[in-house]
PDB file of C-alpha atoms in Angstrom:
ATOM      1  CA  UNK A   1       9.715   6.918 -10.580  1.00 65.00           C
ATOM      2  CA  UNK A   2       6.798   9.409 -11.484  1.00 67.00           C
ATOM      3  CA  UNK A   3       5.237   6.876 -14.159  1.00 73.00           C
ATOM      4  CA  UNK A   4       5.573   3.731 -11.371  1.00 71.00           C
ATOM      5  CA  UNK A   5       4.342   5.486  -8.875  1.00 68.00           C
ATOM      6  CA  UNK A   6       1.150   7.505 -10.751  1.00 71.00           C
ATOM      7  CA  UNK A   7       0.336   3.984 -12.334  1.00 73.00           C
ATOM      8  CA  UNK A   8       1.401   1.290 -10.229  1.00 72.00           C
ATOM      9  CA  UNK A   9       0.361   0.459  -6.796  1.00 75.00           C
ATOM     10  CA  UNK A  10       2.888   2.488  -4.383  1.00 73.00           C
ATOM     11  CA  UNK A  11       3.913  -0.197  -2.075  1.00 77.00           C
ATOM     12  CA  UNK A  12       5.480  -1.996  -5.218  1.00 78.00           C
ATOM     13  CA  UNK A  13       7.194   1.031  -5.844  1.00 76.00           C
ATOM     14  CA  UNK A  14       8.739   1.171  -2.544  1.00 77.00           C
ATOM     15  CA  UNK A  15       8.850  -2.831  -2.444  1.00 78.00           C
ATOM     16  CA  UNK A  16      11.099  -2.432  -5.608  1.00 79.00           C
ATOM     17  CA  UNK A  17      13.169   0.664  -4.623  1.00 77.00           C
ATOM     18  CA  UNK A  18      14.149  -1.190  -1.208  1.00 76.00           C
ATOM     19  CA  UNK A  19      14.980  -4.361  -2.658  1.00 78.00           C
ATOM     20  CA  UNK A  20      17.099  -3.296  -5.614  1.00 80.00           C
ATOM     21  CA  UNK A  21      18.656  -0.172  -3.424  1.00 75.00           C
ATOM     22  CA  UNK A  22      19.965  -3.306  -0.838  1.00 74.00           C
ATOM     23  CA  UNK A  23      21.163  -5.519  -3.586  1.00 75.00           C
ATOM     24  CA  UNK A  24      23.015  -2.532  -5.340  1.00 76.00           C
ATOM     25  CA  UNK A  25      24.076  -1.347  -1.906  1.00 74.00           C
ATOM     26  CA  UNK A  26      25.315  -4.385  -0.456  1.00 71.00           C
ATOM     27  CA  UNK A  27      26.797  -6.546  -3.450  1.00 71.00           C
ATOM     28  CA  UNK A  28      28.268  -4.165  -5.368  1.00 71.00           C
ATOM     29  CA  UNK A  29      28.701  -1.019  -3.778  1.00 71.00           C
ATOM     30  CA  UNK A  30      30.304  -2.641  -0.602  1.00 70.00           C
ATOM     31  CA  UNK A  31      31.470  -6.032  -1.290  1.00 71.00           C
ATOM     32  CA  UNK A  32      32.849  -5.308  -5.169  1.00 74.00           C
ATOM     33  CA  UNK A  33      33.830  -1.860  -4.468  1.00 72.00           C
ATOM     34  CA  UNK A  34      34.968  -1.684  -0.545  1.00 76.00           C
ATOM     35  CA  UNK A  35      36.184  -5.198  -0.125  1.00 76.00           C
ATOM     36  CA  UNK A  36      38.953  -3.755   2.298  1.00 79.00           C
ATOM     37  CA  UNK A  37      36.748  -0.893   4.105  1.00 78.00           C
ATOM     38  CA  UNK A  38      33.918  -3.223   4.953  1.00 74.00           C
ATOM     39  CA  UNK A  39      36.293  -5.560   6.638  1.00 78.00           C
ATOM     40  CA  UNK A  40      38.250  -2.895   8.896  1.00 81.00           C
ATOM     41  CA  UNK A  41      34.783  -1.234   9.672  1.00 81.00           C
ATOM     42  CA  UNK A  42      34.167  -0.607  13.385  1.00 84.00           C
ATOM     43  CA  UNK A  43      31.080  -2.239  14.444  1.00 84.00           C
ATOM     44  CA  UNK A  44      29.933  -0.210  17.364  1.00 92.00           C
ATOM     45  CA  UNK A  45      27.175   0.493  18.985  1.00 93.00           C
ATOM     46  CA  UNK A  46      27.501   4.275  17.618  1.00 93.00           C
ATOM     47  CA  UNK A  47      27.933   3.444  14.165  1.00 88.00           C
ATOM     48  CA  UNK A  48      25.217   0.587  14.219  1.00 87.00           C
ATOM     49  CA  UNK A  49      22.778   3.324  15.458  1.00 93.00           C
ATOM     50  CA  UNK A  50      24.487   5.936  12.623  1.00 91.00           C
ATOM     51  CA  UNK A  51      23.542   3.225   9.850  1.00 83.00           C
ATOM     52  CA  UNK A  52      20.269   3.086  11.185  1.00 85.00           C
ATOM     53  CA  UNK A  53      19.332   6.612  11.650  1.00 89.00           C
ATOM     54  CA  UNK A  54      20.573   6.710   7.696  1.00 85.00           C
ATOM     55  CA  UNK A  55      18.477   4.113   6.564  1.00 82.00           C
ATOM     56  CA  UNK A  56      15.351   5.438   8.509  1.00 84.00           C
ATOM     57  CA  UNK A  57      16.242   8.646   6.804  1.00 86.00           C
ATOM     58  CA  UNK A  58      15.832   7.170   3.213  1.00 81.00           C
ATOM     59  CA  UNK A  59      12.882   5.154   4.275  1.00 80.00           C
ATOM     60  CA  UNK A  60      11.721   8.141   5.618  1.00 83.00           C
ATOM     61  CA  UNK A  61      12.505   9.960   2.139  1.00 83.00           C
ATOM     62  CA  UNK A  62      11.083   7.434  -0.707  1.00 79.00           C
ATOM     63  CA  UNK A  63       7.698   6.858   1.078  1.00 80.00           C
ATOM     64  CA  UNK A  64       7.337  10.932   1.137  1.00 82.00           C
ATOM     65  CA  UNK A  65       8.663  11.466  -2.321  1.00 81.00           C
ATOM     66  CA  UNK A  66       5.875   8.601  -3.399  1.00 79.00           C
ATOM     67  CA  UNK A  67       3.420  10.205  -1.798  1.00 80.00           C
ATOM     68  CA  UNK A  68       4.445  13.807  -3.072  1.00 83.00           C
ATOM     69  CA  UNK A  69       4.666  12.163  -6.636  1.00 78.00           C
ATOM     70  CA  UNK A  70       1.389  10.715  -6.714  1.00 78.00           C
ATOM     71  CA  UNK A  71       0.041  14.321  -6.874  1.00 79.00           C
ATOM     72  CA  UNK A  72       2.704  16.246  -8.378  1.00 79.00           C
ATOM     73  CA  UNK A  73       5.609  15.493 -11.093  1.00 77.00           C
ATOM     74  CA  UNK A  74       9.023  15.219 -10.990  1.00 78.00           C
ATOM     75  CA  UNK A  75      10.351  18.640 -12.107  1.00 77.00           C
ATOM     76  CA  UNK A  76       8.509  20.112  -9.566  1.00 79.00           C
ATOM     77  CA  UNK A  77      10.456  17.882  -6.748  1.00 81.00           C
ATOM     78  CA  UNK A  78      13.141  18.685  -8.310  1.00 81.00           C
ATOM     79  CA  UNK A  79      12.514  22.664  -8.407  1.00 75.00           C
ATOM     80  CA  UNK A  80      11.577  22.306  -4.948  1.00 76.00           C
ATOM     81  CA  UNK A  81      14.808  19.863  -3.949  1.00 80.00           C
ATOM     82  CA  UNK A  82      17.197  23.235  -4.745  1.00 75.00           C
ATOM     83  CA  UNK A  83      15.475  25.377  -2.593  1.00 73.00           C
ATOM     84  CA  UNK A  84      17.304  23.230   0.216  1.00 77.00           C
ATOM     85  CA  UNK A  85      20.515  24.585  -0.362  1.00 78.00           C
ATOM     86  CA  UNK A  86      19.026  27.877   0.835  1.00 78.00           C
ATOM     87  CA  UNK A  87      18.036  26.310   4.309  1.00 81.00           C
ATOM     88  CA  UNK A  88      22.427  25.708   4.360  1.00 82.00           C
ATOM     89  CA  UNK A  89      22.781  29.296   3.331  1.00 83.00           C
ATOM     90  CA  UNK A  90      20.769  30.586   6.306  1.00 84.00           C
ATOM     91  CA  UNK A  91      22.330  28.176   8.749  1.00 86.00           C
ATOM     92  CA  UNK A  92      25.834  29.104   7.493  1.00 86.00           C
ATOM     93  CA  UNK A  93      25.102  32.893   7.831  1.00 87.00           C
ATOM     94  CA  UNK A  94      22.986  33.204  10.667  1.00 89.00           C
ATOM     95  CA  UNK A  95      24.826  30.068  13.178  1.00 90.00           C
ATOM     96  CA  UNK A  96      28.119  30.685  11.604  1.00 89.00           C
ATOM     97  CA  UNK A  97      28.320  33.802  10.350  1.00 89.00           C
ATOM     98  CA  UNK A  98      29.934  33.030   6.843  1.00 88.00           C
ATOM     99  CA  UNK A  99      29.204  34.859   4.093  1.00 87.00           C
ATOM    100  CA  UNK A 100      27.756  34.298   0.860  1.00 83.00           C
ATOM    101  CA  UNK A 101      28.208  36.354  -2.543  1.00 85.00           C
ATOM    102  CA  UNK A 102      25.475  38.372  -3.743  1.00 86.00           C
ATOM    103  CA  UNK A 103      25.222  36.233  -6.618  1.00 89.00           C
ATOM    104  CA  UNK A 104      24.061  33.605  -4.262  1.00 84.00           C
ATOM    105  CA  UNK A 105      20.776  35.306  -3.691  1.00 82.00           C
ATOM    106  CA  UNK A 106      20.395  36.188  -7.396  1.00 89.00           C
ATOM    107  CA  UNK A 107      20.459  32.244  -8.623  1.00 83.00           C
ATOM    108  CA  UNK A 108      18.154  31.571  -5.414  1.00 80.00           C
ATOM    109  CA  UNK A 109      15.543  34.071  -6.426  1.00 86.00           C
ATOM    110  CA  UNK A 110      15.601  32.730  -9.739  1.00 88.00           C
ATOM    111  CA  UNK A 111      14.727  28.994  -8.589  1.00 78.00           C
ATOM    112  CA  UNK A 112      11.831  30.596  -6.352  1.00 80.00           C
ATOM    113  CA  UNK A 113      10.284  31.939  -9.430  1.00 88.00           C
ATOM    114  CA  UNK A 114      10.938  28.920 -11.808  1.00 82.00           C
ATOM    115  CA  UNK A 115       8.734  27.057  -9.090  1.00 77.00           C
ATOM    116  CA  UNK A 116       5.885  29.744  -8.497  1.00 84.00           C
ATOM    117  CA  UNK A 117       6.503  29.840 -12.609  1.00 86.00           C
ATOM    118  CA  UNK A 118       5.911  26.241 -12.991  1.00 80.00           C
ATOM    119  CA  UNK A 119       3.137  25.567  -9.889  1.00 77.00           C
ATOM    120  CA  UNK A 120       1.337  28.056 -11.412  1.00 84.00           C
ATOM    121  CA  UNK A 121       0.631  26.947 -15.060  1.00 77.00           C
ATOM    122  CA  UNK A 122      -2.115  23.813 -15.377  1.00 75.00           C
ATOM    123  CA  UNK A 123      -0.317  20.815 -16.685  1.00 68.00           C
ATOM    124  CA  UNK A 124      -1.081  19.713 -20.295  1.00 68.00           C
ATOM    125  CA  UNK A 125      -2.407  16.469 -20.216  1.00 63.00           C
ATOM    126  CA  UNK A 126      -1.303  14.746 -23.656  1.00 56.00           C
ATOM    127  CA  UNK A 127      -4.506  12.627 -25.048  1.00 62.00           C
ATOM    128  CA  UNK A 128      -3.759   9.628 -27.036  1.00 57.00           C
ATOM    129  CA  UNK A 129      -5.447   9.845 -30.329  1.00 55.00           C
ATOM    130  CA  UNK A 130      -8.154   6.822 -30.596  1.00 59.00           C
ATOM    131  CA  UNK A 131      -7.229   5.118 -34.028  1.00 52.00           C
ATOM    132  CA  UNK A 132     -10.465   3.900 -36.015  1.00 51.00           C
ATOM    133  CA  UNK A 133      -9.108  -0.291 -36.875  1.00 52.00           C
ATOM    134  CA  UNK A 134     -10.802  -0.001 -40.587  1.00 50.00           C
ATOM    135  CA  UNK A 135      -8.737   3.456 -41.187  1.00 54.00           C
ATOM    136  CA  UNK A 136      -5.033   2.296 -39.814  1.00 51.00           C
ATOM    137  CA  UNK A 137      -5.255  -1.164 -41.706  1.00 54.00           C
ATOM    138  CA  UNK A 138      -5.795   0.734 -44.558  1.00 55.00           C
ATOM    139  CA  UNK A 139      -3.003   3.066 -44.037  1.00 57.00           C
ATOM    140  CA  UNK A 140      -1.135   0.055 -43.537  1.00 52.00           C
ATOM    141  CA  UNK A 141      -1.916  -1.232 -46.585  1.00 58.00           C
ATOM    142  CA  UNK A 142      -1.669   1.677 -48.509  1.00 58.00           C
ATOM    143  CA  UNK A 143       2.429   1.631 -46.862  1.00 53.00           C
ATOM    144  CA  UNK A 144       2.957  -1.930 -48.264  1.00 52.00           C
ATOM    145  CA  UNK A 145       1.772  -1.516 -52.114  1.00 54.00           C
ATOM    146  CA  UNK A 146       3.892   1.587 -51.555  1.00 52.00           C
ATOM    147  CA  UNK A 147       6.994  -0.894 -50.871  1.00 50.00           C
TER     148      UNK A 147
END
């Protein structure tokens, strides 16, 4: 997704993700692998708006997660994707009142710093090396006398 999106236009990228997420969705997740669910499925007006809420959701989620990777990189998305589970934590302990195991707040404080970690060294931007043509044909033709 990072490479499409840094070096392609990013309404193809979405174009692509939306078409190939409704074939995948539709043929073979439902009608290969829930024949007999999709038939006895309640259609609703509660569940149509359900299904549509969801797919606004993940509209909502590739055309920010394009956006966020045309500036950033993956790894940090994904750094920054753990530090969700805390927002569950804090609902769970504050709304209600489970607890969580110390150990809990150990791993989270170690994602935290593998992000400020990671934000805070300057990407390394690998340079191709530009081959002279007269040089690598003769390499080349040095490797075929060799054979």
């Amino acid at each position: 997704q990072e490479a499409f999106v840094k070096h392609h236009d990013r309404q193809e990228f979405l174009f692509m993700i939306g078409s190939f997420g409704l074939l995948y969705t539709c043929a073979l997740s439902l009608a290969l692998g829930e024949p007999a669910q999709l038939r006895g499925f309640a259609w609703t007006s509660s569940s149509v708006l359900y299904l549509t809420g969801y797919a606004l959701c993940l509209v909502g989620m590739y055309t920010l997660i394009s956006k966020f990777l045309e500036h950033f990189d993956a790894t940090l998305l994904n750094l920054s994707l753990l530090t969700s589970d805390f927002w569950a934590v804090l609902i769970g302990v504050g709304i209600f009142g489970q607890s969580m195991h110390v150990l809990y707040f150990f791993a989270f404080a170690q994602v935290v710093l593998g992000v400020v970690i990671y934000h805070s060294m300057p990407i390394k931007q690998l340079e191709e090396p530009e081959l002279d043509p007269v040089e690598s044909r003769a390499d080349l033709e040095d490797a075929v006398d060799v054979v």
